[in-house]
Amino acid sequence: MTDDIHRFDDHSLPSDDFGLRAPCASDIDAITQACRDALTQKWLPLPNPYRWADAQRYVEEFAPSQLASGNGIVRVIEVDGEVAGVIDLKKTDWRAATTEIGYWVAPAYRGKGLAGRASALLADWALREQGMQRVEIRAAVGNIGSARAAKAAGFGYEGCLRSAGFTHAGRVDLEVYGRTVEDLARREA
Ligand SMILES: CC(C)(COP(=O)(O)OP(=O)(O)OC[C@H]1O[C@@H](n2cnc3c(N)ncnc32)[C@H](O)[C@@H]1OP(=O)(O)O)[C@@H](O)C(=O)NCCC(=O)NCCS
């Protein structure tokens, strides 16, 4: 049966020393552990306490529904067969051809450039192969690691949205970083 809903292709994306692939049931333990981490809990409004059933729902319900509805796509960042993090496209507007990247990296894998490289890979794919014109990353003011990862991925700082997000500590201003099809063309010129 065909329908009019636009969706991302359910692809795995390989890279040199990591890959992006669909989440599966055997990832639930690792996702549970990483989502209990203090830094992840500080910047992402995840359930607290974070239970195994939260990760199970994320893998078995949320991720497939994002893909099926066209709202986005969830990929595990895999390193040496392990879950090193999760990255996704979300809030996709197919008419405007815009989407937003979100991510976390598990504590043992931080500081190796993984979030930046995974973001560059996913953004390139969305812009080159999935018809997106613009990808953005929004990082809470003060989330230095996320801001640096966005810049490392080739996203440019565009401004700050007041009270646009929330964490467990309260509302936060969000810095916006963007990357467009024109940026790709400029890089290749
Ligand atoms: C933000 C996060 C995803 C960064 O992941 P990462 O793989 O460690 O990021 P990278 O290694 O690509 O870091 C990019 C740069 O930021 C630096 N960096 C990373 N974490 C940092 C921190 N806490 N403070 C200062 N610099 C930091 C890295 O050294 C690197 O610097 P470089 O560009 O000079 O090489 C990770 O810290 C995380 O999961 N945080 C909790 C969840 C979160 O904040 N998600 C993002 C919400 S918008």
mmCIF file of C-alpha atoms and ligand atoms in Angstrom:
data_model
loop_
_atom_site.group_PDB
_atom_site.id
_atom_site.type_symbol
_atom_site.label_atom_id
_atom_site.label_comp_id
_atom_site.label_asym_id
_atom_site.label_seq_id
_atom_site.Cartn_x
_atom_site.Cartn_y
_atom_site.Cartn_z
ATOM 1 C CA MET A 1 0.000 0.000 0.000
ATOM 2 C CA THR A 2 1.289 3.473 -0.804
ATOM 3 C CA ASP A 3 0.469 6.675 1.050
ATOM 4 C CA ASP A 4 1.455 10.330 0.853
ATOM 5 C CA ILE A 5 3.640 10.382 3.958
ATOM 6 C CA HIS A 6 7.293 11.313 3.379
ATOM 7 C CA ARG A 7 9.697 9.210 5.410
ATOM 8 C CA PHE A 8 13.432 8.870 5.808
ATOM 9 C CA ASP A 9 14.949 5.736 4.257
ATOM 10 C CA ASP A 10 15.647 3.147 6.951
ATOM 11 C CA HIS A 11 19.380 3.085 6.161
ATOM 12 C CA SER A 12 22.519 2.259 8.098
ATOM 13 C CA LEU A 13 25.380 4.705 7.518
ATOM 14 C CA PRO A 14 28.942 3.402 7.826
ATOM 15 C CA SER A 15 31.984 5.536 8.594
ATOM 16 C CA ASP A 16 35.661 4.882 9.387
ATOM 17 C CA ASP A 17 35.508 3.891 13.041
ATOM 18 C CA PHE A 18 31.790 4.066 13.818
ATOM 19 C CA GLY A 19 28.442 3.401 12.170
ATOM 20 C CA LEU A 20 24.862 4.627 12.445
ATOM 21 C CA ARG A 21 22.205 1.902 12.501
ATOM 22 C CA ALA A 22 18.650 1.243 13.657
ATOM 23 C CA PRO A 23 18.221 0.576 17.389
ATOM 24 C CA CYS A 24 17.271 -2.978 18.423
ATOM 25 C CA ALA A 25 16.169 -4.847 21.547
ATOM 26 C CA SER A 26 19.719 -5.815 22.527
ATOM 27 C CA ASP A 27 20.572 -2.064 22.866
ATOM 28 C CA ILE A 28 18.090 -1.497 25.691
ATOM 29 C CA ASP A 29 20.516 -2.232 28.575
ATOM 30 C CA ALA A 30 23.176 0.140 27.212
ATOM 31 C CA ILE A 31 20.657 2.901 26.472
ATOM 32 C CA THR A 32 19.257 2.561 29.999
ATOM 33 C CA GLN A 33 22.728 2.974 31.532
ATOM 34 C CA ALA A 34 23.671 5.964 29.359
ATOM 35 C CA CYS A 35 20.371 7.754 29.969
ATOM 36 C CA ARG A 36 20.954 7.504 33.744
ATOM 37 C CA ASP A 37 24.267 9.392 33.392
ATOM 38 C CA ALA A 38 24.322 12.729 35.208
ATOM 39 C CA LEU A 39 25.454 14.843 32.217
ATOM 40 C CA THR A 40 22.838 13.283 29.941
ATOM 41 C CA GLN A 41 20.179 13.919 32.592
ATOM 42 C CA LYS A 42 21.435 17.488 33.022
ATOM 43 C CA TRP A 43 20.915 18.509 29.395
ATOM 44 C CA LEU A 44 18.115 16.267 28.172
ATOM 45 C CA PRO A 45 14.627 16.220 29.716
ATOM 46 C CA LEU A 46 14.569 12.417 29.982
ATOM 47 C CA PRO A 47 12.479 10.502 32.533
ATOM 48 C CA ASN A 48 14.109 10.669 35.968
ATOM 49 C CA PRO A 49 14.562 8.057 37.336
ATOM 50 C CA TYR A 50 15.256 6.481 33.952
ATOM 51 C CA ARG A 51 13.969 2.903 33.907
ATOM 52 C CA TRP A 52 14.698 -0.065 31.632
ATOM 53 C CA ALA A 53 11.075 0.192 30.442
ATOM 54 C CA ASP A 54 11.756 3.791 29.281
ATOM 55 C CA ALA A 55 14.557 2.563 27.023
ATOM 56 C CA GLN A 56 12.400 -0.349 25.871
ATOM 57 C CA ARG A 57 9.608 2.072 24.891
ATOM 58 C CA TYR A 58 12.154 4.300 23.142
ATOM 59 C CA VAL A 59 13.559 1.424 21.068
ATOM 60 C CA GLU A 60 10.391 -0.544 20.383
ATOM 61 C CA GLU A 61 7.767 2.216 20.078
ATOM 62 C CA PHE A 62 9.225 5.721 19.752
ATOM 63 C CA ALA A 63 11.952 4.958 17.185
ATOM 64 C CA PRO A 64 9.681 2.987 14.797
ATOM 65 C CA SER A 65 6.913 5.574 15.128
ATOM 66 C CA GLN A 66 9.302 8.429 14.280
ATOM 67 C CA LEU A 67 10.258 6.630 11.081
ATOM 68 C CA ALA A 68 6.713 5.578 10.150
ATOM 69 C CA SER A 69 5.204 9.033 10.726
ATOM 70 C CA GLY A 70 7.948 10.806 8.783
ATOM 71 C CA ASN A 71 8.776 12.878 11.847
ATOM 72 C CA GLY A 72 12.363 11.668 11.954
ATOM 73 C CA ILE A 73 14.772 8.761 12.303
ATOM 74 C CA VAL A 74 16.645 7.323 15.304
ATOM 75 C CA ARG A 75 20.087 5.747 14.831
ATOM 76 C CA VAL A 76 22.446 4.106 17.315
ATOM 77 C CA ILE A 77 26.065 5.287 17.089
ATOM 78 C CA GLU A 78 27.909 1.954 17.136
ATOM 79 C CA VAL A 79 31.612 1.570 17.903
ATOM 80 C CA ASP A 80 33.198 -1.912 17.913
ATOM 81 C CA GLY A 81 29.766 -3.514 18.213
ATOM 82 C CA GLU A 82 28.836 -1.422 21.279
ATOM 83 C CA VAL A 83 26.279 1.355 21.751
ATOM 84 C CA ALA A 84 28.398 4.520 21.941
ATOM 85 C CA GLY A 85 25.458 6.905 21.655
ATOM 86 C CA VAL A 86 22.232 7.767 19.917
ATOM 87 C CA ILE A 87 21.614 10.413 17.255
ATOM 88 C CA ASP A 88 18.341 11.318 15.594
ATOM 89 C CA LEU A 89 16.566 13.562 13.151
ATOM 90 C CA LYS A 90 13.347 14.997 14.578
ATOM 91 C CA LYS A 91 10.681 17.666 14.030
ATOM 92 C CA THR A 92 11.054 17.171 10.273
ATOM 93 C CA ASP A 93 9.016 19.456 8.027
ATOM 94 C CA TRP A 94 8.948 17.838 4.583
ATOM 95 C CA ARG A 95 7.349 20.859 2.879
ATOM 96 C CA ALA A 96 9.970 23.219 4.206
ATOM 97 C CA ALA A 97 12.614 20.457 3.892
ATOM 98 C CA THR A 98 13.985 21.153 7.359
ATOM 99 C CA THR A 99 14.933 18.859 10.222
ATOM 100 C CA GLU A 100 16.790 18.919 13.550
ATOM 101 C CA ILE A 101 19.530 16.689 14.963
ATOM 102 C CA GLY A 102 19.618 15.519 18.580
ATOM 103 C CA TYR A 103 22.264 13.310 20.240
ATOM 104 C CA TRP A 104 23.883 11.923 23.320
ATOM 105 C CA VAL A 105 27.152 10.028 23.658
ATOM 106 C CA ALA A 106 27.755 7.486 26.449
ATOM 107 C CA PRO A 107 30.353 8.633 29.040
ATOM 108 C CA ALA A 108 33.063 6.151 27.966
ATOM 109 C CA TYR A 109 32.977 7.448 24.386
ATOM 110 C CA ARG A 110 32.978 11.215 25.002
ATOM 111 C CA GLY A 111 35.737 13.584 23.964
ATOM 112 C CA LYS A 112 36.667 11.567 20.860
ATOM 113 C CA GLY A 113 34.805 13.734 18.362
ATOM 114 C CA LEU A 114 32.029 11.179 17.967
ATOM 115 C CA ALA A 115 29.040 13.542 18.308
ATOM 116 C CA GLY A 116 30.567 15.925 15.781
ATOM 117 C CA ARG A 117 31.419 13.231 13.238
ATOM 118 C CA ALA A 118 28.079 11.442 13.626
ATOM 119 C CA SER A 119 26.275 14.772 13.136
ATOM 120 C CA ALA A 120 28.260 15.559 9.989
ATOM 121 C CA LEU A 121 27.503 12.091 8.583
ATOM 122 C CA LEU A 122 23.776 12.245 9.329
ATOM 123 C CA ALA A 123 23.414 15.848 8.132
ATOM 124 C CA ASP A 124 25.261 15.104 4.861
ATOM 125 C CA TRP A 125 22.976 12.129 4.244
ATOM 126 C CA ALA A 126 19.837 14.168 4.968
ATOM 127 C CA LEU A 127 20.979 16.995 2.673
ATOM 128 C CA ARG A 128 22.387 14.897 -0.166
ATOM 129 C CA GLU A 129 20.103 11.878 -0.231
ATOM 130 C CA GLN A 130 16.899 12.612 1.653
ATOM 131 C CA GLY A 131 15.853 15.913 0.114
ATOM 132 C CA MET A 132 16.464 18.135 3.136
ATOM 133 C CA GLN A 133 17.515 21.758 2.496
ATOM 134 C CA ARG A 134 18.417 22.633 6.078
ATOM 135 C CA VAL A 135 19.468 20.735 9.221
ATOM 136 C CA GLU A 136 19.750 22.403 12.596
ATOM 137 C CA ILE A 137 21.147 21.610 16.020
ATOM 138 C CA ARG A 138 19.808 23.373 19.096
ATOM 139 C CA ALA A 139 21.999 23.382 22.213
ATOM 140 C CA ALA A 140 21.132 24.854 25.600
ATOM 141 C CA VAL A 141 23.267 27.869 26.499
ATOM 142 C CA GLY A 142 26.119 26.477 28.625
ATOM 143 C CA ASN A 143 26.197 23.044 26.960
ATOM 144 C CA ILE A 144 29.742 23.620 25.734
ATOM 145 C CA GLY A 145 30.281 20.045 24.519
ATOM 146 C CA SER A 146 27.177 20.133 22.346
ATOM 147 C CA ALA A 147 28.000 23.558 20.909
ATOM 148 C CA ARG A 148 31.521 22.424 20.044
ATOM 149 C CA ALA A 149 30.252 19.209 18.488
ATOM 150 C CA ALA A 150 27.849 21.238 16.301
ATOM 151 C CA LYS A 151 30.661 23.532 15.127
ATOM 152 C CA ALA A 152 32.992 20.555 14.548
ATOM 153 C CA ALA A 153 30.253 19.066 12.316
ATOM 154 C CA GLY A 154 30.310 22.175 10.124
ATOM 155 C CA PHE A 155 27.213 23.856 11.535
ATOM 156 C CA GLY A 156 27.323 27.646 11.830
ATOM 157 C CA TYR A 157 26.020 29.588 14.841
ATOM 158 C CA GLU A 158 22.887 31.516 13.885
ATOM 159 C CA GLY A 159 21.489 32.955 17.077
ATOM 160 C CA CYS A 160 19.816 32.271 20.383
ATOM 161 C CA LEU A 161 16.163 31.457 21.034
ATOM 162 C CA ARG A 162 14.979 32.696 24.427
ATOM 163 C CA SER A 163 13.224 30.188 26.704
ATOM 164 C CA ALA A 164 12.906 27.751 23.826
ATOM 165 C CA GLY A 165 13.769 24.567 25.717
ATOM 166 C CA PHE A 166 13.615 22.953 29.115
ATOM 167 C CA THR A 167 15.686 20.700 31.336
ATOM 168 C CA HIS A 168 14.996 19.252 34.778
ATOM 169 C CA ALA A 169 16.461 22.471 36.216
ATOM 170 C CA GLY A 170 14.017 24.724 34.357
ATOM 171 C CA ARG A 171 13.628 26.612 31.107
ATOM 172 C CA VAL A 172 16.701 27.301 28.975
ATOM 173 C CA ASP A 173 17.693 29.499 26.057
ATOM 174 C CA LEU A 174 18.723 27.508 22.984
ATOM 175 C CA GLU A 175 21.590 28.341 20.652
ATOM 176 C CA VAL A 176 20.761 27.462 17.035
ATOM 177 C CA TYR A 177 23.367 25.998 14.678
ATOM 178 C CA GLY A 178 22.511 25.406 11.013
ATOM 179 C CA ARG A 179 23.823 23.643 7.945
ATOM 180 C CA THR A 180 22.231 23.916 4.505
ATOM 181 C CA VAL A 181 22.510 22.493 1.000
ATOM 182 C CA GLU A 182 24.250 25.765 0.035
ATOM 183 C CA ASP A 183 26.899 25.068 2.684
ATOM 184 C CA LEU A 184 27.629 21.714 1.020
ATOM 185 C CA ALA A 185 27.969 23.359 -2.379
ATOM 186 C CA ARG A 186 30.266 26.066 -0.935
ATOM 187 C CA ARG A 187 32.451 23.428 0.724
ATOM 188 C CA GLU A 188 32.846 21.562 -2.563
ATOM 189 C CA ALA A 189 33.473 24.669 -4.725
HETATM 190 C C1 LIG B 1 27.352 16.848 24.146
HETATM 191 C C2 LIG B 1 27.919 15.461 23.838
HETATM 192 C C3 LIG B 1 26.955 14.731 22.902
HETATM 193 C C4 LIG B 1 29.255 15.643 23.146
HETATM 194 O O1 LIG B 1 29.695 14.352 22.734
HETATM 195 P P1 LIG B 1 31.225 14.075 22.340
HETATM 196 O O2 LIG B 1 31.253 12.924 21.394
HETATM 197 O O3 LIG B 1 32.044 14.009 23.559
HETATM 198 O O4 LIG B 1 31.544 15.385 21.572
HETATM 199 P P2 LIG B 1 32.827 15.604 20.678
HETATM 200 O O5 LIG B 1 33.935 14.679 21.138
HETATM 201 O O6 LIG B 1 32.372 15.590 19.237
HETATM 202 O O7 LIG B 1 33.191 17.037 21.161
HETATM 203 C C5 LIG B 1 33.320 18.124 20.309
HETATM 204 C C6 LIG B 1 34.228 19.101 20.994
HETATM 205 O O8 LIG B 1 33.693 19.497 22.264
HETATM 206 C C7 LIG B 1 34.622 19.254 23.283
HETATM 207 N N1 LIG B 1 33.847 18.855 24.445
HETATM 208 C C8 LIG B 1 33.082 17.752 24.579
HETATM 209 N N2 LIG B 1 32.491 17.756 25.790
HETATM 210 C C9 LIG B 1 32.892 18.899 26.414
HETATM 211 C C10 LIG B 1 32.631 19.492 27.671
HETATM 212 N N3 LIG B 1 31.811 18.906 28.556
HETATM 213 N N4 LIG B 1 33.219 20.683 27.971
HETATM 214 C C11 LIG B 1 34.030 21.288 27.064
HETATM 215 N N5 LIG B 1 34.324 20.781 25.850
HETATM 216 C C12 LIG B 1 33.759 19.607 25.543
HETATM 217 C C13 LIG B 1 35.514 18.165 22.755
HETATM 218 O O9 LIG B 1 36.780 18.182 23.365
HETATM 219 C C14 LIG B 1 35.621 18.559 21.308
HETATM 220 O O10 LIG B 1 36.496 19.638 21.172
HETATM 221 P P3 LIG B 1 37.231 19.963 19.791
HETATM 222 O O11 LIG B 1 36.159 20.352 18.797
HETATM 223 O O12 LIG B 1 38.146 21.088 20.128
HETATM 224 O O13 LIG B 1 37.925 18.688 19.424
HETATM 225 C C15 LIG B 1 28.116 14.610 25.121
HETATM 226 O O14 LIG B 1 28.896 15.321 26.038
HETATM 227 C C16 LIG B 1 26.801 14.227 25.776
HETATM 228 O O15 LIG B 1 26.248 13.168 25.474
HETATM 229 N N6 LIG B 1 26.281 15.099 26.684
HETATM 230 C C17 LIG B 1 25.015 14.831 27.358
HETATM 231 C C18 LIG B 1 23.804 14.894 26.426
HETATM 232 C C19 LIG B 1 23.754 16.200 25.635
HETATM 233 O O16 LIG B 1 24.154 17.251 26.108
HETATM 234 N N7 LIG B 1 23.243 16.109 24.398
HETATM 235 C C20 LIG B 1 23.121 17.257 23.518
HETATM 236 C C21 LIG B 1 21.884 18.006 23.759
HETATM 237 S S1 LIG B 1 21.776 19.408 22.634
#
